[in-house]
PDB file of C-alpha atoms in Angstrom:
ATOM      1  CA  MET A   1      -4.482  17.327   3.253  1.00  0.00           C
ATOM      2  CA  LYS A   2      -2.620  15.440   0.513  1.00  0.00           C
ATOM      3  CA  LYS A   3      -4.074  12.235  -0.900  1.00  0.00           C
ATOM      4  CA  VAL A   4      -1.575   9.421  -1.485  1.00  0.00           C
ATOM      5  CA  ALA A   5      -2.463   6.385  -3.617  1.00  0.00           C
ATOM      6  CA  PHE A   6      -0.485   3.160  -3.323  1.00  0.00           C
ATOM      7  CA  ILE A   7      -0.825   1.169  -6.547  1.00  0.00           C
ATOM      8  CA  CYS A   8      -0.278  -2.500  -7.422  1.00  0.00           C
ATOM      9  CA  VAL A   9      -1.708  -4.547 -10.254  1.00  0.00           C
ATOM     10  CA  HIS A  10      -4.187  -6.551  -8.139  1.00  0.00           C
ATOM     11  CA  ASN A  11      -4.556  -4.308  -5.053  1.00  0.00           C
ATOM     12  CA  SER A  12      -4.491  -7.331  -2.800  1.00  0.00           C
ATOM     13  CA  CYS A  13      -1.196  -7.264  -0.892  1.00  0.00           C
ATOM     14  CA  ARG A  14       1.541  -4.593  -0.927  1.00  0.00           C
ATOM     15  CA  SER A  15      -0.722  -1.663  -1.760  1.00  0.00           C
ATOM     16  CA  GLN A  16      -3.238  -2.792   0.876  1.00  0.00           C
ATOM     17  CA  ILE A  17      -0.456  -2.995   3.470  1.00  0.00           C
ATOM     18  CA  ALA A  18       0.680   0.518   2.495  1.00  0.00           C
ATOM     19  CA  GLU A  19      -2.856   1.899   2.799  1.00  0.00           C
ATOM     20  CA  ALA A  20      -3.263   0.315   6.242  1.00  0.00           C
ATOM     21  CA  LEU A  21       0.116   1.541   7.504  1.00  0.00           C
ATOM     22  CA  GLY A  22      -0.470   4.989   6.026  1.00  0.00           C
ATOM     23  CA  LYS A  23      -3.738   5.258   7.925  1.00  0.00           C
ATOM     24  CA  HIS A  24      -2.127   3.848  11.075  1.00  0.00           C
ATOM     25  CA  LEU A  25       1.100   5.880  11.068  1.00  0.00           C
ATOM     26  CA  ALA A  26       0.427   9.042   9.070  1.00  0.00           C
ATOM     27  CA  ALA A  27      -3.299   9.862   9.098  1.00  0.00           C
ATOM     28  CA  ASP A  28      -2.493  13.219  10.671  1.00  0.00           C
ATOM     29  CA  VAL A  29      -0.358  14.186   7.645  1.00  0.00           C
ATOM     30  CA  PHE A  30      -1.903  12.556   4.548  1.00  0.00           C
ATOM     31  CA  GLU A  31      -4.872  10.449   3.440  1.00  0.00           C
ATOM     32  CA  SER A  32      -3.999   6.936   2.277  1.00  0.00           C
ATOM     33  CA  TYR A  33      -5.697   4.973  -0.482  1.00  0.00           C
ATOM     34  CA  SER A  34      -4.811   1.843  -2.399  1.00  0.00           C
ATOM     35  CA  ALA A  35      -5.894   0.604  -5.798  1.00  0.00           C
ATOM     36  CA  GLY A  36      -4.967  -1.603  -8.709  1.00  0.00           C
ATOM     37  CA  THR A  37      -5.617  -1.972 -12.390  1.00  0.00           C
ATOM     38  CA  GLU A  38      -7.319  -5.293 -11.602  1.00  0.00           C
ATOM     39  CA  THR A  39      -8.918  -6.640  -8.438  1.00  0.00           C
ATOM     40  CA  LYS A  40      -8.899  -9.846  -6.426  1.00  0.00           C
ATOM     41  CA  PRO A  41     -11.901 -11.212  -4.512  1.00  0.00           C
ATOM     42  CA  GLN A  42     -10.097 -10.663  -1.199  1.00  0.00           C
ATOM     43  CA  ILE A  43      -6.975  -9.201   0.370  1.00  0.00           C
ATOM     44  CA  ASN A  44      -4.024 -11.599   0.636  1.00  0.00           C
ATOM     45  CA  GLY A  45      -4.627 -13.803   3.702  1.00  0.00           C
ATOM     46  CA  ASP A  46      -0.990 -13.762   4.818  1.00  0.00           C
ATOM     47  CA  ALA A  47      -0.933  -9.952   4.660  1.00  0.00           C
ATOM     48  CA  VAL A  48      -4.158  -9.793   6.704  1.00  0.00           C
ATOM     49  CA  ARG A  49      -2.833 -12.242   9.308  1.00  0.00           C
ATOM     50  CA  LEU A  50       0.564 -10.560   9.697  1.00  0.00           C
ATOM     51  CA  MET A  51      -0.833  -7.023   9.864  1.00  0.00           C
ATOM     52  CA  LYS A  52      -3.142  -8.167  12.686  1.00  0.00           C
ATOM     53  CA  LYS A  53      -0.243  -9.855  14.468  1.00  0.00           C
ATOM     54  CA  LEU A  54       2.315  -7.049  14.022  1.00  0.00           C
ATOM     55  CA  TYR A  55       0.131  -3.916  14.330  1.00  0.00           C
ATOM     56  CA  GLY A  56      -3.297  -5.015  15.507  1.00  0.00           C
ATOM     57  CA  ILE A  57      -4.738  -3.760  12.198  1.00  0.00           C
ATOM     58  CA  ASP A  58      -7.647  -5.680  10.670  1.00  0.00           C
ATOM     59  CA  MET A  59      -7.434  -4.737   6.995  1.00  0.00           C
ATOM     60  CA  GLU A  60     -10.586  -6.704   6.193  1.00  0.00           C
ATOM     61  CA  LYS A  61     -12.728  -4.368   8.331  1.00  0.00           C
ATOM     62  CA  SER A  62     -12.311  -1.275   6.165  1.00  0.00           C
ATOM     63  CA  GLN A  63     -10.353  -2.263   3.062  1.00  0.00           C
ATOM     64  CA  TYR A  64     -11.140  -4.185  -0.109  1.00  0.00           C
ATOM     65  CA  SER A  65      -9.584  -4.675  -3.537  1.00  0.00           C
ATOM     66  CA  LYS A  66     -10.523  -1.786  -5.848  1.00  0.00           C
ATOM     67  CA  THR A  67      -9.436  -0.209  -9.120  1.00  0.00           C
ATOM     68  CA  PHE A  68      -7.781   3.181  -9.525  1.00  0.00           C
ATOM     69  CA  ASP A  69     -11.002   4.807 -10.806  1.00  0.00           C
ATOM     70  CA  LYS A  70     -12.756   3.980  -7.486  1.00  0.00           C
ATOM     71  CA  ILE A  71     -10.566   6.221  -5.298  1.00  0.00           C
ATOM     72  CA  PRO A  72     -10.257  10.021  -5.128  1.00  0.00           C
ATOM     73  CA  ALA A  73      -7.764  11.603  -7.519  1.00  0.00           C
ATOM     74  CA  PRO A  74      -4.446  11.415  -5.664  1.00  0.00           C
ATOM     75  CA  ASP A  75      -1.902  14.170  -5.237  1.00  0.00           C
ATOM     76  CA  ILE A  76       0.802  11.500  -5.160  1.00  0.00           C
ATOM     77  CA  ALA A  77       0.712   8.057  -6.801  1.00  0.00           C
ATOM     78  CA  ILE A  78       3.229   5.468  -5.665  1.00  0.00           C
ATOM     79  CA  SER A  79       3.873   2.158  -7.392  1.00  0.00           C
ATOM     80  CA  MET A  80       4.629  -0.701  -5.033  1.00  0.00           C
ATOM     81  CA  GLY A  81       6.915  -2.287  -7.618  1.00  0.00           C
ATOM     82  CA  CYS A  82       6.778  -3.344 -11.195  1.00  0.00           C
ATOM     83  CA  ASP A  83       8.148  -6.855 -10.800  1.00  0.00           C
ATOM     84  CA  VAL A  84       4.755  -8.190 -11.877  1.00  0.00           C
ATOM     85  CA  GLY A  85       4.202  -5.588 -14.627  1.00  0.00           C
ATOM     86  CA  CYS A  86       3.781  -1.900 -13.949  1.00  0.00           C
ATOM     87  CA  PRO A  87       0.133  -0.832 -14.103  1.00  0.00           C
ATOM     88  CA  TYR A  88      -0.887   2.166 -16.200  1.00  0.00           C
ATOM     89  CA  ILE A  89      -3.061   4.617 -14.275  1.00  0.00           C
ATOM     90  CA  GLY A  90      -3.321   7.444 -16.788  1.00  0.00           C
ATOM     91  CA  ARG A  91      -0.375   9.384 -15.362  1.00  0.00           C
ATOM     92  CA  GLU A  92       3.229   8.914 -14.328  1.00  0.00           C
ATOM     93  CA  PHE A  93       3.997   7.569 -10.874  1.00  0.00           C
ATOM     94  CA  ASP A  94       5.547  10.017  -8.430  1.00  0.00           C
ATOM     95  CA  ASP A  95       7.634   7.216  -6.938  1.00  0.00           C
ATOM     96  CA  ASN A  96       8.240   3.472  -7.343  1.00  0.00           C
ATOM     97  CA  TRP A  97       9.068   1.684  -4.113  1.00  0.00           C
ATOM     98  CA  GLU A  98      10.274  -1.384  -6.074  1.00  0.00           C
ATOM     99  CA  LEU A  99       9.048  -3.874  -3.484  1.00  0.00           C
ATOM    100  CA  PRO A 100       9.003  -7.584  -4.333  1.00  0.00           C
ATOM    101  CA  ASP A 101       5.615  -9.269  -4.177  1.00  0.00           C
ATOM    102  CA  PRO A 102       5.729 -11.594  -1.140  1.00  0.00           C
ATOM    103  CA  THR A 103       2.652 -13.586  -2.210  1.00  0.00           C
ATOM    104  CA  GLY A 104       3.362 -17.279  -1.772  1.00  0.00           C
ATOM    105  CA  GLU A 105       6.576 -16.584   0.157  1.00  0.00           C
ATOM    106  CA  SER A 106       7.476 -17.169   3.814  1.00  0.00           C
ATOM    107  CA  ASP A 107       6.338 -15.027   6.740  1.00  0.00           C
ATOM    108  CA  GLU A 108       9.893 -13.686   6.901  1.00  0.00           C
ATOM    109  CA  ALA A 109       9.596 -12.410   3.306  1.00  0.00           C
ATOM    110  CA  PHE A 110       6.282 -10.749   4.163  1.00  0.00           C
ATOM    111  CA  ILE A 111       7.740  -9.176   7.298  1.00  0.00           C
ATOM    112  CA  ARG A 112      10.684  -7.767   5.306  1.00  0.00           C
ATOM    113  CA  VAL A 113       8.306  -6.168   2.787  1.00  0.00           C
ATOM    114  CA  ILE A 114       6.025  -4.852   5.556  1.00  0.00           C
ATOM    115  CA  GLY A 115       9.076  -3.326   7.279  1.00  0.00           C
ATOM    116  CA  LYS A 116      10.165  -1.599   4.062  1.00  0.00           C
ATOM    117  CA  ILE A 117       6.645  -0.243   3.578  1.00  0.00           C
ATOM    118  CA  GLU A 118       6.626   1.068   7.154  1.00  0.00           C
ATOM    119  CA  ASP A 119       9.997   2.785   6.599  1.00  0.00           C
ATOM    120  CA  ASN A 120       8.749   4.361   3.359  1.00  0.00           C
ATOM    121  CA  ILE A 121       5.507   5.546   4.989  1.00  0.00           C
ATOM    122  CA  LEU A 122       7.485   7.217   7.795  1.00  0.00           C
ATOM    123  CA  LYS A 123       9.830   8.895   5.274  1.00  0.00           C
ATOM    124  CA  LEU A 124       6.815  10.150   3.317  1.00  0.00           C
ATOM    125  CA  LYS A 125       5.226  11.416   6.524  1.00  0.00           C
ATOM    126  CA  ASN A 126       8.411  13.286   7.458  1.00  0.00           C
ATOM    127  CA  ARG A 127       8.579  14.806   3.967  1.00  0.00           C
ATOM    128  CA  PHE A 128       5.049  16.227   4.299  1.00  0.00           C
ATOM    129  CA  ASP A 129       5.291  17.070   7.968  1.00  0.00           C
ATOM    130  CA  THR A 130       8.064  19.634   7.549  1.00  0.00           C
TER     131      THR A 130
END
C-alpha cells in the first residue's frame, strides 16, 4: 500500500486535516501521514473543533505535530501550500495543493480549506484505486 505524506511547515493545521481525512476516506487505498519541518505544541484548535463537528474525527486522539524524519519514507509527498514558505524535505514534492493557511481566519475559511482537502483526498484515492 502506498504511503502518502502531507507536508506543511508547522504540521499543525492543513497537513493534520489531510492526514485525518486520508485515514477517514481512503485508508483502504493508501496510508496517510503528516509532518512538517518544524512542530507546534498542539494541533490548531479550530481545525480540531471543526473536524469533530464536520466528520466526528478527533485528531487529538491519534495525531500530533511531528517532523518529516519521524514518519515512514513516503511514496508520495504533497505540500499543502507554500504561502508560508515551502519546506525542504530532502526531495521534490510530488504535488502542491496550494491551500491557504486558514489559521486565525473565520470558520468559513477553515471549512473552505477542509472541503478542498477532502476533494483532493478523493481525487488521490480515485487515482490509486484504478
